CSV table of C-alpha atoms and ligand atoms in Angstrom, one decimal:
chain,number,residue,atom,x,y,z
A,1,MET,CA,9.1,4.9,37.7
A,2,ASN,CA,5.8,3.6,36.0
A,3,ILE,CA,5.5,5.7,32.7
A,4,LEU,CA,2.0,5.8,30.9
A,5,VAL,CA,2.9,6.2,27.2
A,6,LEU,CA,0.0,7.4,25.0
A,7,ASN,CA,-0.1,7.5,21.2
A,8,CYS,CA,-3.6,9.1,20.0
A,9,GLY,CA,-4.6,8.9,16.5
A,10,SER,CA,-7.6,10.6,14.8
A,11,SER,CA,-10.0,7.7,16.0
A,12,SER,CA,-7.6,5.7,18.1
A,13,LEU,CA,-5.5,5.5,21.5
A,14,LYS,CA,-2.5,3.2,22.0
A,15,PHE,CA,-0.8,2.9,25.3
A,16,GLN,CA,1.9,1.1,27.3
A,17,ILE,CA,2.6,1.4,30.9
A,18,ILE,CA,6.6,0.7,31.0
A,19,GLN,CA,8.5,0.6,34.1
A,20,THR,CA,11.8,2.3,33.7
A,21,ASP,CA,14.6,4.7,35.4
A,22,LEU,CA,18.0,5.6,34.5
A,23,GLU,CA,19.5,2.3,36.1
A,24,MET,CA,17.1,0.4,34.4
A,25,ILE,CA,17.8,2.2,31.0
A,26,GLU,CA,21.6,1.4,31.5
A,27,LYS,CA,20.9,-2.1,32.1
A,28,ASN,CA,18.3,-2.4,29.4
A,29,ALA,CA,16.0,-4.0,32.1
A,30,ASP,CA,12.8,-1.9,31.5
A,31,LYS,CA,9.6,-3.7,31.8
A,32,GLN,CA,6.4,-3.5,30.0
A,33,LEU,CA,3.5,-3.7,32.6
A,34,ALA,CA,0.6,-3.3,30.4
A,35,LYS,CA,-0.6,-2.2,26.8
A,36,GLY,CA,-3.7,-1.6,25.1
A,37,LEU,CA,-5.5,-0.1,22.1
A,38,ILE,CA,-8.8,1.5,21.6
A,39,GLU,CA,-9.9,1.9,18.2
A,40,ARG,CA,-13.1,3.7,16.4
A,41,ILE,CA,-13.2,6.2,19.0
A,42,GLY,CA,-16.3,8.4,18.5
A,43,SER,CA,-18.7,5.4,17.9
A,44,GLN,CA,-18.9,1.9,19.6
A,45,ALA,CA,-14.9,1.6,20.2
A,46,LEU,CA,-13.1,-1.6,20.1
A,47,VAL,CA,-11.1,-1.9,23.4
A,48,SER,CA,-8.2,-4.4,23.9
A,49,LEU,CA,-6.3,-4.2,27.3
A,50,GLN,CA,-3.7,-6.5,28.6
A,51,ALA,CA,-1.5,-6.7,31.8
A,52,ALA,CA,2.0,-8.2,31.6
A,53,GLY,CA,1.6,-12.2,31.5
A,54,LYS,CA,-2.3,-12.1,31.2
A,55,THR,CA,-4.5,-12.7,28.1
A,56,ALA,CA,-5.9,-9.6,26.5
A,57,VAL,CA,-9.4,-8.5,27.5
A,58,LYS,CA,-11.4,-7.4,24.5
A,59,HIS,CA,-14.9,-5.7,24.5
A,60,ALA,CA,-16.8,-2.9,22.7
A,61,ALA,CA,-17.7,0.4,24.5
A,62,PRO,CA,-19.6,3.5,23.6
A,63,LEU,CA,-16.6,6.1,23.8
A,64,ARG,CA,-17.4,9.4,22.2
A,65,ASP,CA,-14.0,11.0,22.4
A,66,HIS,CA,-10.4,10.7,23.6
A,67,ARG,CA,-11.0,11.9,26.8
A,68,ALA,CA,-13.8,9.2,27.4
A,69,ALA,CA,-11.3,6.7,26.0
A,70,LEU,CA,-8.5,7.6,28.4
A,71,ASP,CA,-10.9,7.6,31.2
A,72,HIS,CA,-11.9,4.1,30.3
A,73,VAL,CA,-8.3,2.9,30.2
A,74,ILE,CA,-7.5,4.6,33.6
A,75,LYS,CA,-10.6,3.0,35.2
A,76,TRP,CA,-9.1,-0.4,33.8
A,77,ILE,CA,-5.5,0.3,35.1
A,78,ILE,CA,-6.8,0.9,38.7
A,79,SER,CA,-9.5,-1.8,38.6
A,80,LYS,CA,-9.0,-4.8,40.7
A,81,ASP,CA,-9.5,-7.1,37.5
A,82,ALA,CA,-6.6,-5.6,35.7
A,83,LYS,CA,-3.9,-7.0,38.1
A,84,ILE,CA,-1.3,-4.9,36.5
A,85,PRO,CA,2.2,-5.6,38.2
A,86,ASP,CA,3.1,-2.8,40.7
A,87,ILE,CA,0.0,-0.7,40.0
A,88,GLN,CA,-2.6,-0.4,42.7
A,89,SER,CA,-3.8,3.2,42.3
A,90,LEU,CA,-3.3,6.2,40.0
A,91,ALA,CA,-0.5,7.3,42.3
A,92,ASP,CA,1.8,4.5,40.8
A,93,ILE,CA,1.6,6.2,37.6
A,94,HIS,CA,4.5,8.7,37.9
A,95,ALA,CA,4.7,10.3,34.6
A,96,VAL,CA,3.2,10.4,31.1
A,97,GLY,CA,4.9,10.2,27.6
A,98,HIS,CA,3.2,11.5,24.7
A,99,ARG,CA,3.9,10.7,20.9
A,100,VAL,CA,3.5,13.9,18.9
A,101,VAL,CA,3.8,13.5,15.2
A,102,HIS,CA,5.1,17.2,13.9
A,103,GLY,CA,7.4,19.4,15.9
A,104,ALA,CA,8.4,21.4,13.0
A,105,GLU,CA,11.7,23.2,13.3
A,106,GLN,CA,10.7,24.2,16.7
A,107,PHE,CA,11.3,20.9,18.7
A,108,THR,CA,14.4,19.3,18.0
A,109,LYS,CA,14.2,17.0,21.0
A,110,SER,CA,11.8,15.4,23.5
A,111,THR,CA,10.4,18.0,26.1
A,112,ILE,CA,8.6,18.5,29.3
A,113,ILE,CA,5.1,19.7,28.4
A,114,THR,CA,4.3,23.3,29.6
A,115,ASP,CA,1.5,25.7,28.2
A,116,ALA,CA,4.3,27.1,25.8
A,117,VAL,CA,5.1,23.7,24.6
A,118,ILE,CA,1.3,23.1,24.1
A,119,ARG,CA,1.1,26.4,22.2
A,120,GLY,CA,4.1,25.4,20.2
A,121,ILE,CA,2.3,22.0,19.2
A,122,GLU,CA,-0.8,23.8,18.3
A,123,ASP,CA,1.4,26.3,15.9
A,124,CYS,CA,2.4,23.0,13.9
A,125,ILE,CA,-1.1,22.2,13.2
A,126,ASP,CA,-1.0,23.8,9.8
A,127,LEU,CA,1.9,21.4,9.0
A,128,ALA,CA,0.3,18.3,10.5
A,129,PRO,CA,-3.7,18.9,10.2
A,130,LEU,CA,-4.6,15.1,10.5
A,131,HIS,CA,-2.2,14.3,13.3
A,132,ASN,CA,-1.2,17.0,15.7
A,133,PRO,CA,-4.8,17.7,16.6
A,134,ALA,CA,-5.5,14.1,17.6
A,135,ASN,CA,-2.2,14.1,19.6
A,136,LEU,CA,-3.0,17.3,21.5
A,137,LYS,CA,-6.4,15.8,22.4
A,138,GLY,CA,-4.4,13.0,24.3
A,139,ILE,CA,-2.5,15.5,26.1
A,140,HIS,CA,-5.4,17.6,27.2
A,141,ALA,CA,-7.2,14.4,28.1
A,142,ALA,CA,-4.3,13.3,30.4
A,143,ARG,CA,-4.0,16.6,31.9
A,144,GLU,CA,-7.7,16.6,32.7
A,145,LEU,CA,-7.9,13.2,34.3
A,146,LEU,CA,-4.3,12.7,35.9
A,147,GLY,CA,-4.0,16.3,37.1
A,148,ALA,CA,-1.5,19.0,35.6
A,149,GLY,CA,0.7,18.2,38.3
A,150,ILE,CA,2.1,14.9,36.8
A,151,PRO,CA,5.2,15.3,34.9
A,152,ALA,CA,4.4,14.9,31.2
A,153,VAL,CA,6.7,14.8,28.1
A,154,VAL,CA,6.4,15.0,24.3
A,155,VAL,CA,8.4,12.9,22.0
A,156,PHE,CA,8.1,14.0,18.4
A,157,ASP,CA,8.4,11.9,15.3
A,158,THR,CA,10.1,14.7,13.5
A,159,SER,CA,12.9,15.4,16.0
A,160,PHE,CA,15.5,12.7,15.1
A,161,HIS,CA,15.5,14.1,11.6
A,162,SER,CA,16.3,17.6,12.9
A,163,THR,CA,19.9,16.9,11.9
A,164,MET,CA,19.4,16.7,8.2
A,165,PRO,CA,21.4,19.2,6.4
A,166,GLU,CA,19.9,21.7,4.1
A,167,ILE,CA,20.9,19.8,0.9
A,168,SER,CA,18.6,17.0,2.1
A,169,PHE,CA,15.7,18.9,3.6
A,170,LEU,CA,15.1,21.8,1.1
A,171,TYR,CA,12.9,21.2,-1.8
A,172,ALA,CA,14.1,22.9,-5.0
A,173,ILE,CA,11.4,25.5,-5.0
A,174,PRO,CA,11.7,29.3,-4.5
A,175,TYR,CA,14.0,29.7,-1.3
A,176,GLN,CA,11.7,32.5,0.0
A,177,LEU,CA,8.7,29.7,0.4
A,178,TYR,CA,10.9,28.1,2.9
A,179,ARG,CA,11.7,31.4,4.7
A,180,ARG,CA,8.0,32.5,4.5
A,181,HIS,CA,6.2,29.1,5.3
A,182,LYS,CA,8.7,26.8,6.4
A,183,ILE,CA,8.1,24.5,3.4
A,184,ARG,CA,10.7,21.8,3.7
A,185,ARG,CA,11.2,18.2,4.3
A,186,TYR,CA,10.8,17.3,7.9
A,187,GLY,CA,10.7,13.5,8.1
A,188,PHE,CA,8.7,11.1,10.3
A,189,HIS,CA,8.9,7.8,12.2
A,190,GLY,CA,11.9,9.4,13.9
A,191,THR,CA,11.5,7.4,17.2
A,192,SER,CA,11.6,4.3,15.3
A,193,HIS,CA,14.5,5.2,13.0
A,194,ARG,CA,16.3,6.3,16.3
A,195,TYR,CA,15.4,3.2,18.2
A,196,VAL,CA,16.8,0.6,15.8
A,197,ALA,CA,19.7,2.6,15.2
A,198,TYR,CA,20.3,2.3,19.0
A,199,ARG,CA,19.7,-1.5,18.9
A,200,TYR,CA,22.1,-1.7,16.2
A,201,ARG,CA,24.8,-0.1,18.2
A,202,GLN,CA,23.9,-2.5,21.0
A,203,LEU,CA,24.2,-5.5,18.7
A,204,THR,CA,27.4,-4.4,17.2
A,205,GLY,CA,29.1,-2.5,19.8
A,206,LYS,CA,29.6,0.3,17.3
A,207,THR,CA,29.7,3.9,18.8
A,208,ARG,CA,27.3,6.4,17.6
A,209,GLU,CA,29.9,8.2,15.4
A,210,GLU,CA,30.5,4.7,13.7
A,211,THR,CA,26.9,4.2,12.9
A,212,ASN,CA,26.4,4.7,9.2
A,213,VAL,CA,23.3,2.7,8.2
A,214,ILE,CA,20.1,2.7,6.2
A,215,THR,CA,17.0,1.9,8.3
A,216,ILE,CA,13.7,0.8,6.6
A,217,HIS,CA,10.5,1.2,8.5
A,218,LEU,CA,7.6,-0.7,6.6
A,219,GLY,CA,4.3,-0.8,8.4
A,220,ASN,CA,1.1,0.9,7.2
A,221,GLY,CA,3.3,4.1,6.8
A,222,CYS,CA,6.6,3.5,5.4
A,223,SER,CA,9.9,5.4,5.5
A,224,ALA,CA,13.7,5.0,4.8
A,225,CYS,CA,16.3,7.0,6.6
A,226,ALA,CA,20.1,7.4,5.9
A,227,ILE,CA,21.9,7.6,9.0
A,228,LYS,CA,25.5,9.3,9.1
A,229,ASN,CA,27.7,9.0,12.0
A,230,GLY,CA,24.7,8.2,14.1
A,231,ALA,CA,22.5,11.1,13.1
A,232,SER,CA,19.7,11.3,10.3
A,233,PHE,CA,21.1,12.5,7.0
A,234,ASP,CA,18.2,12.0,4.8
A,235,THR,CA,14.7,10.5,5.2
A,236,SER,CA,12.1,9.6,2.5
A,237,MET,CA,9.2,11.3,4.2
A,238,GLY,CA,8.8,15.0,3.5
A,239,LEU,CA,6.8,18.0,4.7
A,240,SER,CA,4.1,15.3,5.4
A,241,PRO,CA,4.1,11.7,5.8
A,242,LEU,CA,3.0,11.4,2.1
A,243,GLU,CA,6.3,11.7,0.3
A,244,GLY,CA,8.7,8.6,-0.3
A,245,LEU,CA,8.1,5.0,-0.2
A,246,VAL,CA,4.8,3.4,-1.4
A,247,MET,CA,2.8,2.7,1.7
A,248,GLY,CA,-0.5,0.7,2.6
A,249,THR,CA,-2.7,3.8,1.2
A,250,ARG,CA,-0.3,6.5,0.5
A,251,SER,CA,1.2,7.1,-3.1
A,252,GLY,CA,4.7,8.0,-1.7
A,253,ASP,CA,6.8,9.9,-4.5
A,254,ILE,CA,4.6,11.2,-7.4
A,255,ASP,CA,5.1,13.8,-10.2
A,256,PRO,CA,3.3,16.9,-8.8
A,257,ALA,CA,2.0,17.7,-12.2
A,258,VAL,CA,-0.4,14.8,-11.6
A,259,LEU,CA,-2.3,16.9,-9.3
A,260,GLU,CA,-3.2,19.5,-11.9
A,261,PHE,CA,-3.9,16.9,-14.3
A,262,LEU,CA,-6.4,15.0,-11.9
A,263,SER,CA,-8.1,18.1,-11.1
A,264,HIS,CA,-8.5,19.0,-14.9
A,265,LYS,CA,-9.5,15.4,-15.9
A,266,GLU,CA,-11.6,14.3,-12.9
A,267,GLY,CA,-13.0,17.8,-11.5
A,268,MET,CA,-11.5,17.0,-8.2
A,269,SER,CA,-10.8,19.5,-5.6
A,270,MET,CA,-7.5,19.9,-3.8
A,271,SER,CA,-9.0,18.4,-0.8
A,272,GLU,CA,-10.3,15.3,-2.7
A,273,ILE,CA,-6.9,14.8,-4.5
A,274,ASP,CA,-5.1,15.0,-0.9
A,275,THR,CA,-7.5,12.0,0.1
A,276,LEU,CA,-7.1,10.2,-2.8
A,277,LEU,CA,-3.2,10.4,-2.4
A,278,ASN,CA,-3.2,9.5,1.4
A,279,LYS,CA,-6.2,7.3,1.7
A,280,GLN,CA,-6.8,5.4,-1.5
A,281,SER,CA,-3.4,5.1,-3.2
A,282,GLY,CA,-0.6,2.8,-2.5
A,283,LEU,CA,-0.7,-1.0,-2.0
A,284,LEU,CA,-4.8,-0.5,-1.9
A,285,GLY,CA,-4.9,1.8,-5.0
A,286,ILE,CA,-2.7,-0.5,-7.2
A,287,SER,CA,-4.3,-3.7,-6.0
A,288,GLY,CA,-7.9,-2.5,-5.8
A,289,LEU,CA,-7.9,-4.8,-2.9
A,290,THR,CA,-6.4,-4.2,0.2
A,291,ASN,CA,-3.8,-2.2,2.1
A,292,ASP,CA,-2.7,-4.9,4.2
A,293,MET,CA,0.3,-6.8,3.0
A,294,ARG,CA,-0.4,-10.0,4.7
A,295,ASP,CA,-3.6,-10.2,2.5
A,296,LEU,CA,-2.1,-9.0,-0.5
A,297,LEU,CA,0.6,-11.9,-0.4
A,298,GLU,CA,-2.1,-14.3,0.0
A,299,GLU,CA,-3.8,-12.8,-3.0
A,300,ALA,CA,-0.6,-12.9,-5.0
A,301,LYS,CA,0.4,-16.2,-4.3
A,302,ASP,CA,1.3,-18.2,-7.5
A,303,HIS,CA,0.3,-14.9,-9.4
A,304,GLN,CA,-3.3,-15.6,-8.9
A,305,ASP,CA,-4.0,-11.9,-8.7
A,306,ARG,CA,-2.1,-9.6,-11.3
A,307,ARG,CA,-2.6,-6.4,-9.6
A,308,ALA,CA,-1.9,-7.8,-6.0
A,309,THR,CA,1.4,-9.0,-7.6
A,310,LEU,CA,1.9,-5.7,-9.3
A,311,ALA,CA,1.2,-3.7,-5.9
A,312,ILE,CA,3.9,-5.9,-4.1
A,313,ASN,CA,6.7,-5.5,-6.9
A,314,ILE,CA,6.1,-1.7,-7.0
A,315,PHE,CA,6.4,-1.6,-3.2
A,316,ALA,CA,9.5,-3.5,-3.2
A,317,GLN,CA,11.0,-1.5,-6.2
A,318,ARG,CA,10.3,1.7,-4.7
A,319,ALA,CA,12.4,0.6,-1.4
A,320,LYS,CA,15.2,-0.7,-3.5
A,321,LYS,CA,15.5,2.6,-5.3
A,322,TYR,CA,15.7,4.5,-2.0
A,323,ILE,CA,18.5,1.9,-0.7
A,324,GLY,CA,20.4,2.7,-3.9
A,325,SER,CA,20.3,6.4,-3.5
A,326,TYR,CA,20.9,6.4,0.1
A,327,LEU,CA,24.0,4.0,-0.6
A,328,ALA,CA,25.3,6.9,-2.9
A,329,GLU,CA,24.5,9.6,-0.4
A,330,LEU,CA,26.3,7.7,2.5
A,331,ASN,CA,29.1,6.6,0.1
A,332,GLY,CA,28.1,3.0,1.2
A,333,ALA,CA,26.9,1.7,4.4
A,334,ASP,CA,27.6,-0.7,7.1
A,335,ALA,CA,24.0,-2.2,7.3
A,336,LEU,CA,20.7,-2.3,6.2
A,337,ILE,CA,18.1,-2.4,8.8
A,338,PHE,CA,14.5,-3.6,8.6
A,339,THR,CA,11.6,-2.9,10.8
A,340,GLY,CA,7.9,-2.3,11.1
A,341,GLY,CA,5.0,-4.6,10.6
A,342,ILE,CA,6.1,-5.6,7.2
A,343,GLY,CA,9.9,-5.2,7.8
A,344,GLU,CA,9.7,-7.4,10.8
A,345,ASN,CA,7.6,-10.2,9.6
A,346,ALA,CA,7.2,-10.4,5.8
A,347,ALA,CA,10.5,-12.5,4.7
A,348,THR,CA,9.5,-12.5,1.1
A,349,ILE,CA,9.3,-8.6,1.0
A,350,ARG,CA,12.7,-8.2,2.6
A,351,GLN,CA,13.9,-10.9,-0.1
A,352,ARG,CA,12.5,-9.1,-2.9
A,353,ILE,CA,13.9,-5.8,-2.0
A,354,CYS,CA,17.3,-7.2,-1.5
A,355,ALA,CA,17.3,-9.3,-4.7
A,356,ASN,CA,20.0,-8.4,-7.1
A,357,LEU,CA,22.0,-5.8,-4.9
A,358,GLU,CA,24.9,-8.1,-5.1
A,359,TRP,CA,26.8,-5.4,-6.9
A,360,PHE,CA,26.1,-3.0,-3.9
A,361,GLY,CA,27.4,-5.6,-1.4
A,362,ILE,CA,24.2,-6.8,-0.3
A,363,GLU,CA,23.1,-10.5,0.1
A,364,ILE,CA,21.0,-12.1,2.4
A,365,ASP,CA,20.7,-15.8,3.5
A,366,GLU,CA,17.5,-17.5,2.6
A,367,GLN,CA,17.0,-19.5,5.7
A,368,LEU,CA,18.2,-16.6,8.0
A,369,ASN,CA,15.8,-14.3,6.5
A,370,ASN,CA,13.0,-16.8,6.6
A,371,GLU,CA,13.5,-17.5,10.4
A,372,LYS,CA,13.5,-13.7,11.3
A,373,VAL,CA,9.8,-13.4,11.6
A,374,GLY,CA,7.4,-12.6,14.6
A,375,GLY,CA,9.6,-10.4,16.5
A,376,LYS,CA,12.9,-12.1,16.2
A,377,GLU,CA,15.9,-9.8,16.0
A,378,GLY,CA,19.2,-10.6,14.0
A,379,GLU,CA,21.3,-10.7,11.1
A,380,ILE,CA,20.1,-12.2,7.9
A,381,ASN,CA,22.8,-11.5,5.6
A,382,THR,CA,25.3,-14.3,4.0
A,383,HIS,CA,28.9,-14.4,5.3
A,384,LYS,CA,30.0,-12.9,1.8
A,385,SER,CA,27.7,-9.8,2.0
A,386,ARG,CA,29.9,-6.7,2.7
A,387,VAL,CA,26.8,-4.7,4.1
A,388,LYS,CA,25.1,-6.5,7.1
A,389,VAL,CA,21.4,-6.8,7.0
A,390,PHE,CA,19.4,-7.0,10.1
A,391,VAL,CA,15.9,-7.2,11.1
A,392,ILE,CA,15.3,-5.2,14.3
A,393,PRO,CA,11.4,-5.0,15.8
A,394,THR,CA,10.8,-1.3,16.5
A,395,ASN,CA,9.7,-0.3,20.0
A,396,GLU,CA,8.8,3.5,19.7
A,397,GLU,CA,7.1,3.2,23.2
A,398,LEU,CA,10.1,2.2,25.0
A,399,LEU,CA,11.9,5.2,23.6
A,400,ILE,CA,9.3,7.4,24.7
A,401,ALA,CA,9.2,6.1,28.1
A,402,ARG,CA,13.0,6.5,28.4
A,403,ASP,CA,13.1,9.9,26.9
A,404,THR,CA,10.2,10.8,29.5
A,405,VAL,CA,12.5,9.5,32.3
A,406,ARG,CA,15.3,11.5,31.0
A,407,CYS,CA,13.6,14.8,30.6
A,408,ILE,CA,12.2,14.4,34.0
A,409,VAL,CA,15.4,13.9,35.5
A,410,ASP,CA,17.0,16.5,33.1
A,411,VAL,CA,20.0,14.5,32.0
A,412,PRO,CA,21.3,14.6,28.3
A,413,LYS,CA,19.7,12.0,26.1
A,414,LYS,CA,21.9,8.9,25.1
A,415,SER,CA,20.0,7.1,22.6
B,1,LIG,P1,1.4,0.7,11.7
B,1,LIG,O1,2.3,1.6,10.8
B,1,LIG,O2,0.0,0.9,11.6
B,1,LIG,O3,2.1,0.8,13.2
B,1,LIG,P2,2.4,-2.0,11.4
B,1,LIG,O4,4.0,-1.6,11.9
B,1,LIG,O5,1.8,-2.9,12.5
B,1,LIG,O6,1.4,-0.7,11.2
B,1,LIG,O7,2.3,-2.8,10.0
B,1,LIG,C1,1.4,-3.2,9.6
B,1,LIG,C2,1.4,-4.0,8.2
B,1,LIG,O8,2.5,-5.0,8.5
B,1,LIG,C3,0.3,-4.5,7.5
B,1,LIG,O9,0.6,-4.3,6.1
B,1,LIG,C4,0.2,-6.0,7.6
B,1,LIG,O10,-0.3,-6.9,7.0
B,1,LIG,C5,1.9,-6.2,7.8
B,1,LIG,N1,2.2,-7.5,8.4
B,1,LIG,C6,2.0,-7.8,9.7
B,1,LIG,N2,2.3,-9.2,9.9
B,1,LIG,C7,2.8,-9.5,8.6
B,1,LIG,C8,3.1,-10.9,8.2
B,1,LIG,N3,3.2,-11.8,9.1
B,1,LIG,N4,3.2,-10.9,6.9
B,1,LIG,C9,3.2,-10.0,5.9
B,1,LIG,N5,2.9,-8.6,6.3
B,1,LIG,C10,2.6,-8.5,7.8
């Protein structure tokens, strides 16, 4: 089956076409046929489209909304120029898999889209006002352009964390607020944490039950997850993706008293504070330069820029703190797994995070660490290290495509 995987952000649309079925999943033989990204939807959008084995085609196009963006993608997919393997017409797209950020307590696993499911995703908008509306735009656009008859599945960022126990997900605020408004920690990046845990099992031959690991997704958004017996036991993001680690532009953990203080001192409204914490904080806020780790590392070379260095150090220290607390929660772990753009590529950040953790049994090998960049997978720990340390490139799209197939053929999920 050829699955169109869609991931719609507020002004972006990412897609992949992945060929997979139950047999290909079993053999790990799924194939990526094409991929692309459209950014700055709403104005002169930047488009990048790439068929497997070909170079990416890049251009600008005036695309006013997600429907126009998807229409642009579909026209390319079926055009003669695209030359996507095994795709001649729209009939060669057999199903669509959508990424949806928030599924709240309602959606604990991936599911086929029905009108009731769409209403359920709309019900979660209160909890994810920045994300779910964009995801819904993608769902509606696909239904309109591909027809409601084509099977479609939603995969939620939150579902992997639905196994968290109350002691992990409840905030220490009056319990009735959880009852009344479902204020609790949900966690995000679930598809990524779940994918790398699945790869870890493949690499080590461990069973799900034997999987006791800490996964650390470091991208623009960052989160850590304590996985106990194969299931999410705790994670660093909370009601929203703002909690936890220091991120590109998000503060992560902060004393809630800062909000009142800021409103008092700076005369800021709650929505201005929300923007400050989500869009102007993190690496960008501390450095005053950029949210991009690659650029920050350049600025911090030989300590030329003090605040760039500070931002990197705070970023690494927060990640270290979470590793420590998850090792305590899990009573030790078998492995630490890095993923995400920074986790997969920035050897120096991994080195800083793992420095001085020998007491915990974590020791990384400098050469192995430096080699694992640019999508390379494998171990980076020394032979003395009690805890294995892995770099595992994430592949959320693959998991979305596989879940789509499994939901359609209605068999229990395996990974
Ligand atoms: P998103 O969360 O948007 O999917 P990514 O997972 O692609 O983001 O991660 C983006 C981050 O990864 C950026 O901060 C970027 O600078 C960083 N990154 C990518 N490549 C490198 C590299 N070679 N060295 C350091 N950081 C990198």
